[in-house]
Coordinates of C-alpha atoms in Angstrom, one line a residue:
X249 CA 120.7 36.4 62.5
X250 CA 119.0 39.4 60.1
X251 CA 118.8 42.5 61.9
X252 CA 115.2 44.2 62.5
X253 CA 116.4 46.3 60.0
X254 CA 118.3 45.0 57.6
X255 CA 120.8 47.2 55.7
X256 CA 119.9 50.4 57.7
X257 CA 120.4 49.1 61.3
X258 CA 122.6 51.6 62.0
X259 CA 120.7 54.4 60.8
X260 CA 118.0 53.6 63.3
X261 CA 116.1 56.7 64.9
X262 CA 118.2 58.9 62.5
X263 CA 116.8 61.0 59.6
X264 CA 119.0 60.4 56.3
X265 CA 119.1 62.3 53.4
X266 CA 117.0 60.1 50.5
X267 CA 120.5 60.9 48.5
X268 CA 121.8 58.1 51.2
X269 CA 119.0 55.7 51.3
X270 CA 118.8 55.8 47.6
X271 CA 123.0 54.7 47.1
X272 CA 122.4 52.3 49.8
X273 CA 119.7 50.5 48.9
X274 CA 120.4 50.8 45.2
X275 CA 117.1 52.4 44.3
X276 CA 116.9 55.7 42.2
X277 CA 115.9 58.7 44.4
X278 CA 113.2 59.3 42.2
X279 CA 111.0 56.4 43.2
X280 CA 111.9 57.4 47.1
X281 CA 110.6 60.9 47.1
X282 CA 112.5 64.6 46.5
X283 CA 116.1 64.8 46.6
X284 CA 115.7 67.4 49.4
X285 CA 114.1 65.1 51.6
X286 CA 115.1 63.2 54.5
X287 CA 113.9 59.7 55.8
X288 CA 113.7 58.7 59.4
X289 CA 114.5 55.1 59.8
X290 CA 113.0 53.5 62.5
X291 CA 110.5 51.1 64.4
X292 CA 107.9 51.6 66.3
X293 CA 108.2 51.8 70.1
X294 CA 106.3 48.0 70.5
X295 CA 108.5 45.9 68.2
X296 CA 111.9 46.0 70.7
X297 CA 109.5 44.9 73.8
X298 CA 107.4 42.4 71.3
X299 CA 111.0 40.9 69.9
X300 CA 111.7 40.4 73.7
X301 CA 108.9 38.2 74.4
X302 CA 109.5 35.7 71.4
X303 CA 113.3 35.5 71.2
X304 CA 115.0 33.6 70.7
X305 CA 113.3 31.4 68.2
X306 CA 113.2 28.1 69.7
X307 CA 113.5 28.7 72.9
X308 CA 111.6 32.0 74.5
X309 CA 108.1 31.3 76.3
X310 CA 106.6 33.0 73.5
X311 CA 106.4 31.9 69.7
X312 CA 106.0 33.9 66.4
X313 CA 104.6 31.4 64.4
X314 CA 104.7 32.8 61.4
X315 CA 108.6 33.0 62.4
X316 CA 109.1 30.1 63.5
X317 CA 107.4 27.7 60.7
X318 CA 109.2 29.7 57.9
X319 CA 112.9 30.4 59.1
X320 CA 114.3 31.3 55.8
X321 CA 111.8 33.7 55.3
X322 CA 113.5 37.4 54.7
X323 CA 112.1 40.5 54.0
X324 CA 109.3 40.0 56.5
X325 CA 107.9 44.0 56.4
X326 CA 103.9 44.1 56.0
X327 CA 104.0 48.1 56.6
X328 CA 105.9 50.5 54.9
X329 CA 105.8 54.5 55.5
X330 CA 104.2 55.5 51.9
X331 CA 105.2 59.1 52.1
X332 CA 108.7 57.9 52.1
X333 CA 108.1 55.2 49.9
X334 CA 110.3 52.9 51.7
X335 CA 107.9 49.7 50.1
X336 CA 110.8 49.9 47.3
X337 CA 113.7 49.7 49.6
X338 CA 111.6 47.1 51.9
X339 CA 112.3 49.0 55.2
X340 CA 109.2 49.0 57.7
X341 CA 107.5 47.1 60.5
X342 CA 105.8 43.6 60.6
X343 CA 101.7 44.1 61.7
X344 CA 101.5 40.5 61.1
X345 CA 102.4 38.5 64.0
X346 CA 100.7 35.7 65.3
X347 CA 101.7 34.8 68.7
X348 CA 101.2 32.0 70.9
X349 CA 102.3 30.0 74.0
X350 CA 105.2 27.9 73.5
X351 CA 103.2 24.5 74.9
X352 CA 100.1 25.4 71.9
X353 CA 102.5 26.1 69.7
X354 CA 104.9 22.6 70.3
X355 CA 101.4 20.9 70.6
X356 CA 99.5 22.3 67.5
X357 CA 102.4 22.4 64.9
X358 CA 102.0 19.9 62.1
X359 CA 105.6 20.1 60.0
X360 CA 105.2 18.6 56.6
X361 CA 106.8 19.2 52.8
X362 CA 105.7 22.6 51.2
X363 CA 104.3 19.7 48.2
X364 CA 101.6 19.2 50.9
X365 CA 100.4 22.6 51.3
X366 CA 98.2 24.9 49.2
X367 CA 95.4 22.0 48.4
X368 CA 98.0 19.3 48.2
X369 CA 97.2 16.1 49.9
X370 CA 98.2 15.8 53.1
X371 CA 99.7 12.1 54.1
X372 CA 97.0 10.3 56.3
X373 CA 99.7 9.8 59.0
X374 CA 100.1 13.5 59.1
X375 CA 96.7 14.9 58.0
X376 CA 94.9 11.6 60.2
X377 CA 91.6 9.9 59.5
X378 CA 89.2 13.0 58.9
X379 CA 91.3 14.5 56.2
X380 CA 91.4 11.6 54.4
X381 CA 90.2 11.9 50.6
X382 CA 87.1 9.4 50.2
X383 CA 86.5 9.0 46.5

């Protein structure tokens, strides 16, 4: 399991100097601000109470779809703080979720090979009658 915050999980709710950040994520400290700064790694107050209402994966009343239909997905941050210019060390906090009740989810997903996404073709038995391609 990836922890919420990666390489910096135990940094969290701590200010560190950008020296730090900078050797540990193996970015110059030029591209993360002045040298004389500090960073505050953290996550807002919502995301420990969201994370308990859709985990485990699998298996919690809750589903984050997202999540869920793309496991191997890492590096999930959609919001970075921009005067700390953490985009370059990918540390921030997912605004992205899509949740849903476990029953819509089981009963809506449609699992079929990445080849059939994007405008691919999808199989008539998975894609049924309507999606079929008349020519």
């Amino acid at each position: 399991d990836a922890t919420p915050l990666g390489p910096f999980e135990d940094w969290a709710g701590q200010w560190q100097p950008v020296k730090e950040v900078s050797a540990r994520a193996g970015v110059p400290m030029l591209s993360l601000g002045d040298q004389a700064e500090c960073i505050h790694i953290r996550e807002t107050g919502c995301v420990p109470w969201l994370r308990s209402r859709i985990m485990p994966a699998g298996g919690a009343a809750w589903a984050d779809v997202f999540a869920e239909v793309h496991p191997d997905v890492e590096e999930r941050f959609t919001m970075w703080n921009q005067m700390a210019n953490l985009r370059y060390i990918n540390t921030g906090t997912r605004i992205d979720y899509v949740i849903c009740d476990r029953e819509t989810f089981q009963d809506c997903l449609v699992r079929c090979p990445s080849s059939c996404l994007a405008g691919g073709r999808l199989p008539a038995a998975v894609a049924g009658p309507a999606a079929t391609p008349s020519s």
